[in-house]
Short mmCIF file of C-alpha atoms and ligand atoms in Angstrom, two decimals:
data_model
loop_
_atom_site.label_atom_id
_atom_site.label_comp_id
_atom_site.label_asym_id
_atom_site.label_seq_id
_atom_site.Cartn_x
_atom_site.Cartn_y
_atom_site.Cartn_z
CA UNK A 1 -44.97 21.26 -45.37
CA UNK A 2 -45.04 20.36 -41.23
CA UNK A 3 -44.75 22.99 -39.16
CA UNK A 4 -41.82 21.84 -37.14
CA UNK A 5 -41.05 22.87 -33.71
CA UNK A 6 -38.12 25.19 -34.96
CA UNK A 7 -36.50 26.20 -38.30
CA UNK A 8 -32.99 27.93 -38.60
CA UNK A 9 -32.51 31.44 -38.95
CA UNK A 10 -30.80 32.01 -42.17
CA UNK A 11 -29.36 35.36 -43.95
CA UNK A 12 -29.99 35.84 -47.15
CA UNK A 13 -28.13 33.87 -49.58
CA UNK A 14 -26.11 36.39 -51.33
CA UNK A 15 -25.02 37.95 -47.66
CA UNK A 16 -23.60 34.48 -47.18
CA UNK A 17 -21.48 34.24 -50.69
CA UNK A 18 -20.38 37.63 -49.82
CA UNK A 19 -19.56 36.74 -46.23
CA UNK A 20 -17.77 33.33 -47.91
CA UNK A 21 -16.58 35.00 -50.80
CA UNK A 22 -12.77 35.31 -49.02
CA UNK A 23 -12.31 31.62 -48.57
CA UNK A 24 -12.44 31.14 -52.27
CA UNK A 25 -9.41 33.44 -51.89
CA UNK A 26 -7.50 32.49 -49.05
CA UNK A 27 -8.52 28.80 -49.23
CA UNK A 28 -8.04 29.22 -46.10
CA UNK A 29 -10.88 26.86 -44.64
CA UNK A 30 -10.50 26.37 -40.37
CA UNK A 31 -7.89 26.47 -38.19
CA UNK A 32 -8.27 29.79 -36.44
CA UNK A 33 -8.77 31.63 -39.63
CA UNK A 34 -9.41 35.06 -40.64
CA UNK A 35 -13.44 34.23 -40.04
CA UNK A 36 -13.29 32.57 -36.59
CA UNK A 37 -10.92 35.59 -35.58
CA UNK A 38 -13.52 37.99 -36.59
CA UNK A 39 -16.21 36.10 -35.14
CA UNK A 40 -14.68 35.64 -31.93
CA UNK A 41 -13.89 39.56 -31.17
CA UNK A 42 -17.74 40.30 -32.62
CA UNK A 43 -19.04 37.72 -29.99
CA UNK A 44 -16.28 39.41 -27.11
CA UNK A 45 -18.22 42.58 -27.78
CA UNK A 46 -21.66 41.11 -27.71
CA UNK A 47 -21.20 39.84 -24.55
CA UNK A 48 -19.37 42.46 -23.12
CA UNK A 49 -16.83 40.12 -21.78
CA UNK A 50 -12.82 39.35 -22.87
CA UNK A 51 -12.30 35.96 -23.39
CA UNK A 52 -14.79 33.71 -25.56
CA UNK A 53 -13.41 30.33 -27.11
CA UNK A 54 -15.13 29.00 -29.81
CA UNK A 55 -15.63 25.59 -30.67
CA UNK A 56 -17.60 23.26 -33.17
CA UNK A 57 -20.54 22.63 -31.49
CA UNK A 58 -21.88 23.29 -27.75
CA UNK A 59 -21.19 19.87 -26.77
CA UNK A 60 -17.51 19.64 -27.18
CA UNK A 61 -17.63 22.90 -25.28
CA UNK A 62 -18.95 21.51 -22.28
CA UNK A 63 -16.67 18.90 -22.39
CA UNK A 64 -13.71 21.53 -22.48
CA UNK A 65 -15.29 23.56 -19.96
CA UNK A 66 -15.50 20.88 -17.58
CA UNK A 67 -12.03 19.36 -18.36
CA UNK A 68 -10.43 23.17 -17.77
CA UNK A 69 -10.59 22.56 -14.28
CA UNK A 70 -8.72 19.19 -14.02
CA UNK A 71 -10.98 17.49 -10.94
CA UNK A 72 -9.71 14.28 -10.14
CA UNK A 73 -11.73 11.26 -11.60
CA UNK A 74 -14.61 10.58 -9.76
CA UNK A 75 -15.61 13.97 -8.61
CA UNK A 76 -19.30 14.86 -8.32
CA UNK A 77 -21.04 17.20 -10.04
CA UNK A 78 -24.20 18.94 -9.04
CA UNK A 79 -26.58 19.54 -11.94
CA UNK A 80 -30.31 19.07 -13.32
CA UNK A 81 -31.64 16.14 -14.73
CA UNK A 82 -34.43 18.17 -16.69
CA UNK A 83 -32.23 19.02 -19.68
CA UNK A 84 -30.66 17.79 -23.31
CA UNK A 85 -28.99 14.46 -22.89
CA UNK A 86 -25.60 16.67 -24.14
CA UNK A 87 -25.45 18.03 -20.53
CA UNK A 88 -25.38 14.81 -18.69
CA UNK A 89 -22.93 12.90 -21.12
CA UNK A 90 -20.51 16.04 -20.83
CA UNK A 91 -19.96 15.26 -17.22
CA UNK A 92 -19.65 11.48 -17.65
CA UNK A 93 -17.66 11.70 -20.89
CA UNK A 94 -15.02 13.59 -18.60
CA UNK A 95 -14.66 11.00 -16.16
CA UNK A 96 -16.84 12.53 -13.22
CA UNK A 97 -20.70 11.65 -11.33
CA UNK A 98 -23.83 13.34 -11.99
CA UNK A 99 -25.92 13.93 -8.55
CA UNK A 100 -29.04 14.87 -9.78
CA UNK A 101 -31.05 17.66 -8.03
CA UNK A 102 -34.23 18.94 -8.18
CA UNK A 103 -35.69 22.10 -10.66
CA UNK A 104 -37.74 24.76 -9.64
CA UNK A 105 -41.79 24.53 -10.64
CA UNK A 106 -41.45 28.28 -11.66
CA UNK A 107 -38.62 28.41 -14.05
CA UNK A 108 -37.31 24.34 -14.13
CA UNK A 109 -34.16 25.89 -13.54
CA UNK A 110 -32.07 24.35 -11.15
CA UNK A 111 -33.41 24.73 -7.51
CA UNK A 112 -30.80 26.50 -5.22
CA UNK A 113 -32.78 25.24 -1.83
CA UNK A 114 -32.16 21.88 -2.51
CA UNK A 115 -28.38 21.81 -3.69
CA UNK A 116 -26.43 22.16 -0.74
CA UNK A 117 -28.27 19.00 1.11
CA UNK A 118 -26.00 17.12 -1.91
CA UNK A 119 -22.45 18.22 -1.43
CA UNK A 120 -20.63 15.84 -0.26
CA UNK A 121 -16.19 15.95 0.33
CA UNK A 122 -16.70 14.97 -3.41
CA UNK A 123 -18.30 17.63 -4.76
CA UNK A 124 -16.53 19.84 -6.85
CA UNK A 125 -18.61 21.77 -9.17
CA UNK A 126 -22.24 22.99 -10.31
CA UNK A 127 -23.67 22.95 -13.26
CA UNK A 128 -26.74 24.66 -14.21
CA UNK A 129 -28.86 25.25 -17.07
CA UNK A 130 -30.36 27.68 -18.57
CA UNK A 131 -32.94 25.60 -19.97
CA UNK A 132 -35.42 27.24 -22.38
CA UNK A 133 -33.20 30.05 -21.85
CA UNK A 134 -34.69 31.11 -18.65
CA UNK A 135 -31.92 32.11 -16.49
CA UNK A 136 -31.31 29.86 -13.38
CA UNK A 137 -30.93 31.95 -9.98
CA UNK A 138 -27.40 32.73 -10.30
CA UNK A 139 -27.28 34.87 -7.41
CA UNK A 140 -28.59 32.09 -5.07
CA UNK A 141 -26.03 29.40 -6.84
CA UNK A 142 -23.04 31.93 -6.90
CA UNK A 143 -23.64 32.53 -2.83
CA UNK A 144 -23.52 28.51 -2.68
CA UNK A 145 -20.29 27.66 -4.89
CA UNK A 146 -18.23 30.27 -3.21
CA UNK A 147 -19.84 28.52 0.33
CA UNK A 148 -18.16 25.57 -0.25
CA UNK A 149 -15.79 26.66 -2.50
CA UNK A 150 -17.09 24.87 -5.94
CA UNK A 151 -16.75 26.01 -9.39
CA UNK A 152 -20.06 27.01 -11.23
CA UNK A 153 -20.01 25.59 -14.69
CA UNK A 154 -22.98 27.07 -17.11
CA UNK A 155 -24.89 25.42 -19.56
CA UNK A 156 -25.83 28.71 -21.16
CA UNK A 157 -26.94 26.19 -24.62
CA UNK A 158 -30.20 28.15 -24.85
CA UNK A 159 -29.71 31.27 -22.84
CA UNK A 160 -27.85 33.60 -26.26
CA UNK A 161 -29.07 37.00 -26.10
CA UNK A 162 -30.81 36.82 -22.63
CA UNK A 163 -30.28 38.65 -20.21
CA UNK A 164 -30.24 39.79 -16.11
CA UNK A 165 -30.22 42.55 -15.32
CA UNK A 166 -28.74 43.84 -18.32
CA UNK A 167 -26.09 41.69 -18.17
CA UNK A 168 -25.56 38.41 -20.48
CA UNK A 169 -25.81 34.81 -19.54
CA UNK A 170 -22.17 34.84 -20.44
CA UNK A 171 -20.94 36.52 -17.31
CA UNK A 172 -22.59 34.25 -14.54
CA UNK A 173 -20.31 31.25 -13.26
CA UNK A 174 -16.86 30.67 -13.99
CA UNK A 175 -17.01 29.25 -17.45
CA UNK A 176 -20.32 29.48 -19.40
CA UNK A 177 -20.96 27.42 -22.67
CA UNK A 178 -23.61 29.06 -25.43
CA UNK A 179 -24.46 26.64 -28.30
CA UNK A 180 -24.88 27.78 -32.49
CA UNK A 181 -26.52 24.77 -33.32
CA UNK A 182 -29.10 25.15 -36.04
CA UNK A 183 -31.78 24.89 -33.75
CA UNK A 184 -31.13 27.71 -31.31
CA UNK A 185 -32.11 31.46 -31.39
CA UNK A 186 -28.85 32.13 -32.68
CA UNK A 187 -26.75 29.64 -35.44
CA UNK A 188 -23.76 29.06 -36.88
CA UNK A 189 -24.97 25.95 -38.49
CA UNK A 190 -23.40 24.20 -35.95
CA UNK A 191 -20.75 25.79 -32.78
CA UNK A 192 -20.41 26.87 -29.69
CA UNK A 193 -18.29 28.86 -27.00
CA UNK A 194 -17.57 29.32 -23.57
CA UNK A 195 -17.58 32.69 -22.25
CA UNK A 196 -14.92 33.50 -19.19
CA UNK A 197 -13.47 36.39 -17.37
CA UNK A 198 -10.39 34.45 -16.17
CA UNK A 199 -7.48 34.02 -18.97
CA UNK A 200 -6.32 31.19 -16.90
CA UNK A 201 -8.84 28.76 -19.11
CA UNK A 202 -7.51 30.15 -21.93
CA UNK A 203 -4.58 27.87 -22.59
CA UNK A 204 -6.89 24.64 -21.41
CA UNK A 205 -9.50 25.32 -24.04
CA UNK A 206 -7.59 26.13 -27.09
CA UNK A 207 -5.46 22.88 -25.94
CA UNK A 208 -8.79 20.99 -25.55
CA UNK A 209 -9.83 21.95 -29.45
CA UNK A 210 -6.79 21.79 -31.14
CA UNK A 211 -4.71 18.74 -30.36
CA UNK A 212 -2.89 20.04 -27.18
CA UNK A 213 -1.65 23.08 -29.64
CA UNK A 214 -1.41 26.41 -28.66
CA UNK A 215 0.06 29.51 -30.63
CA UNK A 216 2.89 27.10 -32.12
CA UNK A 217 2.66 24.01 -33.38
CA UNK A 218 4.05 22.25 -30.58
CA UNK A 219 2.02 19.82 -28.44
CA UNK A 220 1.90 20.84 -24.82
CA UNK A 221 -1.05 18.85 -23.23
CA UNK A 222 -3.47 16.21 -24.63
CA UNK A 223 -5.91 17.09 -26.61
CA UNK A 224 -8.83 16.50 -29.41
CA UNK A 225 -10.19 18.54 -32.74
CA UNK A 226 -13.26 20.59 -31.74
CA UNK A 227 -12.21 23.40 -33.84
CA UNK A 228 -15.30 26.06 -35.37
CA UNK A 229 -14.64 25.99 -38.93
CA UNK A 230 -14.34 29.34 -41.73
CA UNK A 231 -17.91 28.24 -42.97
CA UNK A 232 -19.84 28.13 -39.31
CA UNK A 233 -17.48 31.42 -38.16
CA UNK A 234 -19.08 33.34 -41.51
CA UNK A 235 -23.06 32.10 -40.66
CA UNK A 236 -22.25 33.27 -37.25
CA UNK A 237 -21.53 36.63 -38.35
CA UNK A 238 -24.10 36.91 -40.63
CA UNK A 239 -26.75 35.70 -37.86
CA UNK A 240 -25.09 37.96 -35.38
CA UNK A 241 -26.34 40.78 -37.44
CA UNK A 242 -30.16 40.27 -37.58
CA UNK A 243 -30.26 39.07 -33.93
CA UNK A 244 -32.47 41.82 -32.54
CA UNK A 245 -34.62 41.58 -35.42
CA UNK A 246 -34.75 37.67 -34.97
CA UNK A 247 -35.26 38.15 -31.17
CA UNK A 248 -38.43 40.55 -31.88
CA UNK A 249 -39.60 38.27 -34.40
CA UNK A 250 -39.73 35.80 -31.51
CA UNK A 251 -41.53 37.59 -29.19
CA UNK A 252 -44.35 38.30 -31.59
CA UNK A 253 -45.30 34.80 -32.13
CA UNK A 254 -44.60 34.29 -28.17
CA UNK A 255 -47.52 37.01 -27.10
CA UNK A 256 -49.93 35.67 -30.32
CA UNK A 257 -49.52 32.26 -28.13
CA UNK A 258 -49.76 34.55 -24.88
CA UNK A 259 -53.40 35.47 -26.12
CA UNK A 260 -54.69 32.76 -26.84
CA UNK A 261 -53.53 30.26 -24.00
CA UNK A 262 -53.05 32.24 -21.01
CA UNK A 263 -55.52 31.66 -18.02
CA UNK A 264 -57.11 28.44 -19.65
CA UNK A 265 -57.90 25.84 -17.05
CA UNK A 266 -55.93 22.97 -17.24
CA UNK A 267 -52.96 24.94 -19.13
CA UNK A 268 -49.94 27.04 -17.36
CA UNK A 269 -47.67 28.91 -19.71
CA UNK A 270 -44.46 30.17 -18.69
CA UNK A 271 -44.01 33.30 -16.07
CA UNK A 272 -42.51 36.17 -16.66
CA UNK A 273 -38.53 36.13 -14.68
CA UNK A 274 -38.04 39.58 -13.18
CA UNK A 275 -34.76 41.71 -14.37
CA UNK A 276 -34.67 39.07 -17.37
CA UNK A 277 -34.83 39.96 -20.47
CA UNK A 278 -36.10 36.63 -22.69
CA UNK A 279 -34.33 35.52 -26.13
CA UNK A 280 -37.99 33.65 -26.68
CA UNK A 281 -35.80 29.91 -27.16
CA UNK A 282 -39.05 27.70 -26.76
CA UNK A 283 -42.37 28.19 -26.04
CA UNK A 284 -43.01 25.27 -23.19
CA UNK A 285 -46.53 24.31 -22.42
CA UNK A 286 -47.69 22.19 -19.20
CA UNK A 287 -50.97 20.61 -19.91
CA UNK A 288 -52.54 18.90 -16.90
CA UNK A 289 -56.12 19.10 -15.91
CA UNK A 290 -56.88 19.99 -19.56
CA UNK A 291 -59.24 17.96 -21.61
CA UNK A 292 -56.78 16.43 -23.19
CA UNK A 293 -53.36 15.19 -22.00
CA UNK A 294 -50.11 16.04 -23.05
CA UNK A 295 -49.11 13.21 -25.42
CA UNK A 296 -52.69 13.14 -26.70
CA UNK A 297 -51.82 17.24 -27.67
CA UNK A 298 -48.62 15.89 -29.36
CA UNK A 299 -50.42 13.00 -31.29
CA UNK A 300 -53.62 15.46 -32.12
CA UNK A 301 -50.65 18.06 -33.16
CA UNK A 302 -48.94 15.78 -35.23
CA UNK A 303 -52.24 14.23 -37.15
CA UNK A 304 -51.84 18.03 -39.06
CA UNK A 305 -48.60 17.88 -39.62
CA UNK A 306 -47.57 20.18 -36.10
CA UNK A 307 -44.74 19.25 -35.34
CA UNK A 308 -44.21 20.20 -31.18
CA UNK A 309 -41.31 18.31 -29.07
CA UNK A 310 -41.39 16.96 -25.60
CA UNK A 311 -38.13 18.59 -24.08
CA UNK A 312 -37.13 17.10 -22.30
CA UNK A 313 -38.21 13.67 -21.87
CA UNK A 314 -37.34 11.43 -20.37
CA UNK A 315 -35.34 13.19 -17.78
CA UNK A 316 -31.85 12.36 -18.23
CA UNK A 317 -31.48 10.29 -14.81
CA UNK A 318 -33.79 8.01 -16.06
CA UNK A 319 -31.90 6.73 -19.18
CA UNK A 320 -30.82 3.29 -18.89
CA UNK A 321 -27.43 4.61 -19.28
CA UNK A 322 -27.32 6.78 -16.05
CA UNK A 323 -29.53 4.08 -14.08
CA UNK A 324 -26.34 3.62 -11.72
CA UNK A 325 -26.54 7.31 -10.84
CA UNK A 326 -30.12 7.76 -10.70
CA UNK A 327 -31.65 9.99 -7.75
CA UNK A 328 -33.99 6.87 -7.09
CA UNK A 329 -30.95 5.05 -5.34
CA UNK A 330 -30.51 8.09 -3.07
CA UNK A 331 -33.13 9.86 -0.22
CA UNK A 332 -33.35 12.74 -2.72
CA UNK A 333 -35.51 12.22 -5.74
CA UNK A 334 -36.51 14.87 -8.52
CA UNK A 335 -40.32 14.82 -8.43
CA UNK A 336 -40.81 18.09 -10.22
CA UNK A 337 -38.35 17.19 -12.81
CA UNK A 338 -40.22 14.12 -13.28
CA UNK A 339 -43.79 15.75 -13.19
CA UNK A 340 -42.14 18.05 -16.13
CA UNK A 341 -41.18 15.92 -18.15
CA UNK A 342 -44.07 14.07 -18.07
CA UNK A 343 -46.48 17.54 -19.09
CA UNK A 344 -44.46 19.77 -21.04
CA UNK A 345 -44.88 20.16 -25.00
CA UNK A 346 -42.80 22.86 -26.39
CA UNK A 347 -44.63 24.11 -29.30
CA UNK A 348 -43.74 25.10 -32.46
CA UNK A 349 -41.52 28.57 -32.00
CA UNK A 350 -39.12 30.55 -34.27
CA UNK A 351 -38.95 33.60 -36.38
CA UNK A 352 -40.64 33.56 -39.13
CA UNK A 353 -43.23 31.59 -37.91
CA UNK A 354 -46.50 33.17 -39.50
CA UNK A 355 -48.96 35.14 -36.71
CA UNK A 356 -51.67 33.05 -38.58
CA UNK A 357 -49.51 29.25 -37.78
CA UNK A 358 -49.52 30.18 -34.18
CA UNK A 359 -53.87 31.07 -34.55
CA UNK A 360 -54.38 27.47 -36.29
CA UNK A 361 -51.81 25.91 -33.96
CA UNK A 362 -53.97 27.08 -31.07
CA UNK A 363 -57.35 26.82 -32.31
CA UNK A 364 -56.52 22.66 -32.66
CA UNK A 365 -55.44 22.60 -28.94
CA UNK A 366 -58.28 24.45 -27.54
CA UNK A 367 -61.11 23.42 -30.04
N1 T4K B 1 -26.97 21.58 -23.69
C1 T4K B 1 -28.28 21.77 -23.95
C2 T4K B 1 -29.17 22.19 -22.83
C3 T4K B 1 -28.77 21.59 -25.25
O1 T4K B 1 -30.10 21.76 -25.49
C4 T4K B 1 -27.90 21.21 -26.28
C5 T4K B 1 -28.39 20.99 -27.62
C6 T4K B 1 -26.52 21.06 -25.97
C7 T4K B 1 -26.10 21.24 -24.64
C8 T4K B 1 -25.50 20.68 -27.00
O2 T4K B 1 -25.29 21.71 -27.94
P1 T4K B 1 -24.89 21.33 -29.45
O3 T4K B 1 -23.71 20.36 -29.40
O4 T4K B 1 -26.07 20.75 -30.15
O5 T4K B 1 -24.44 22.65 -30.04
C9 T4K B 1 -31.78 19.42 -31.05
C10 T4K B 1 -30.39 19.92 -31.35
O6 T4K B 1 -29.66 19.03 -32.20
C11 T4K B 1 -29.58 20.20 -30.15
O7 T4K B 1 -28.60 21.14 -30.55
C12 T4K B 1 -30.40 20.82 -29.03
N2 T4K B 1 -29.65 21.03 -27.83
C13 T4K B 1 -31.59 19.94 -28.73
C14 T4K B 1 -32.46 20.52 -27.65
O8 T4K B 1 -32.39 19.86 -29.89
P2 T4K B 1 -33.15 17.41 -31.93
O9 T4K B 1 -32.79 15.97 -32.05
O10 T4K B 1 -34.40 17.77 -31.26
O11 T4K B 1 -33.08 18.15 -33.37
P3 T4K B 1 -33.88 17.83 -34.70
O12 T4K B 1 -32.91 17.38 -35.72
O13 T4K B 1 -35.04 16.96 -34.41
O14 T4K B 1 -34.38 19.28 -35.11
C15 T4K B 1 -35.50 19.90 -34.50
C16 T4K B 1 -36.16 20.77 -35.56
O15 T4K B 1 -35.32 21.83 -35.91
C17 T4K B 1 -36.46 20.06 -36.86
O16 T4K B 1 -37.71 19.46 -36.79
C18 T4K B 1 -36.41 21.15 -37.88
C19 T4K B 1 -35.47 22.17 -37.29
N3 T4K B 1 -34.16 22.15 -37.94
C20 T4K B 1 -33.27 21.16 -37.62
C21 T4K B 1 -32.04 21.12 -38.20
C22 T4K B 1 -31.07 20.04 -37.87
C23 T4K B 1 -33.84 23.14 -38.84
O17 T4K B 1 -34.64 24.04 -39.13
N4 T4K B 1 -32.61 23.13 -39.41
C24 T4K B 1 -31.68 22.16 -39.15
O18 T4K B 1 -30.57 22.19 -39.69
O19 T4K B 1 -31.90 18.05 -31.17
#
């Protein structure tokens, strides 16, 4: 069996058929059922914050989160290019231009000292991302948007159950979007939801998921199908129990790494972010200076069946796709973006990763 560089969190079978058990009743099977009600006020209360739209998957999210705001076509949008693909096709998908800025060597989180140099009269929004679930400087980017009066649109996809000081990724920028996909800390086999203190949204995002319908069943704006369905509301509830237990699990395979990589020339492991409190997403590695590189790690890696991942290259600017908007065109490049992408390996992380895995996984890097 590979050793892949995540595997879902899963209850235990029989607390899913009881979770499930209803629908067999009800037949009732999406729509804003019983299950994505309950889920939804559960996930309210998590995040300590009153409104929380939930959706199929994070993508569609960030599509209705950046719709909600109705910029005219052709607005730009600040954000990183060191990221999932999902983030960049969002903004383009919605009709509006990616300007590319640069990420911070510390954190790769979006680098507040080099955003305002790209606002133009365009410029309508920000949108950050929490990538690896370290938290971007939302202080520094909050003081900026309400500068020049732009919205601040999070990609919170890996950020569930993080926190700053005390206080969830949820409540930083105006709408924030948290992904359930298999892969993440936290699952609903597939879903997402944006996170807002502002009811205003509200209307735009059920619209967005559900045809243009809100509580009736008459059409008031356009709109598409992105609705969370009775099976991926039940996983999330069932995941949402174990969460803490998850999270430490996570952390425990995250300090065996700690031990044996930290302070070996040639390798730099994450830092620490003050006032945050990590949900242990990914375990990113930057090899350079090290004996070997870091696509000769991967290859060595995958020769015993270790499965790691290069998120995220290439950085998304460089697709052919995004070529016309790419920060090579313009006087501001993204050279620490592109250094990252070309020396990060995220290694194999999740919760029930053996202690012993993470000892073998090591020993082949180092040895
Ligand atoms: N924004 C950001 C910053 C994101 O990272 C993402 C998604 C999004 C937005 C969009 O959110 P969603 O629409 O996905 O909710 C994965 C995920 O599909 C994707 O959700 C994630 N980010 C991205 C970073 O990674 P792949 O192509 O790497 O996944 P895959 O199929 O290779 O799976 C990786 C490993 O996970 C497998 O080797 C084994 C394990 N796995 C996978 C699946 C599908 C499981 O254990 N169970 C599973 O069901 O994209």
């Amino acid at each position: 069996m590979p050793i892949n560089v995540t595997r879902s969190s899963m209850p235990d079978f029989e607390e899913y058929c009881d979770e499930i058990k209803d629908l067999w009743d009800s037949h009732w099977l999406t729509n804003m059922g019983a299950k994505h009600k309950k889920f939804q006020k559960q996930l309210e209360e998590f995040f300590d914050i009153p409104y929380v739209t939930l959706f199929t998957n994070g993508h569609l999210a960030l599509e209705a989160a950046i719709s909600a705001f109705d910029f005219p076509a052709g607005s730009e949008i600040i954000t990183t290019p060191f990221t999932f693909v999902s983030t960049t096709h969002a903004i383009v998908r919605c009709g509006y231009i990616p300007v590319f800025c640069d990420v911070k060597m510390d954190d790769y989180t979006l680098d507040p000292n080099k955003i305002e140099e790209l606002i133009t009269d365009k410029t309508v929004a920000i949108l950050p991302v929490h990538v690896y679930g370290k938290l971007c400087d939302v202080e520094a980017i909050d003081q900026i948007a309400k500068k020049h009066n732009l919205k601040v649109i999070y990609d919170a996809a890996h950020a569930f159950g993080a926190t700053y000081n005390g206080r969830s990724a949820a409540h930083f920028g105006d709408l924030a979007m948290f992904s359930f996909h298999a892969t993440k800390v936290f699952n609903s086999i597939e879903g997402g939801a944006i996170c807002y203190k502002d009811v205003k949204y509200q209307n735009k995002l059920k619209g967005f998921k559900n045809f243009g319908m809100l509580e009736s069943d008459e059409c008031s704006m356009i709109g598409g199908n992105a609705k969370m369905t009775e099976f991926q509301a039940a996983m999330g509830i069932c995941n949402l129990r174990h969460l803490d237990r998850e999270i430490g699990k996570r952390k425990a395979v995250v300090d065996e790494y700690n031990r044996y990589l930290q302070g070996v020339d040639g390798i730099s492991i994450h830092s620490i972010q003050p006032n945050v409190s990590s949900n242990y997403a990914y375990y990113p590695v930057i090899f350079d200076g090290f004996k070997k590189n870091r696509n000769e790690i991967y290859e060595l890696l995958k020769k015993h069946d270790i499965i790691a991942r290069k998120y995220f290259y290439p950085i998304t600017c460089d697709l052919d796709c995004y070529k016309m908007y790419s920060p090579k065109n313009t006087t501001y490049d993204v050279p620490i973006s592109r250094y990252l992408a070309e020396h990060v390996l995220t290694l194999p992380l999740y919760a029930d990763l053996p202690v012993e895995a993470v000892g073998t996984i090591c020993r082949f890097i180092l040895e």
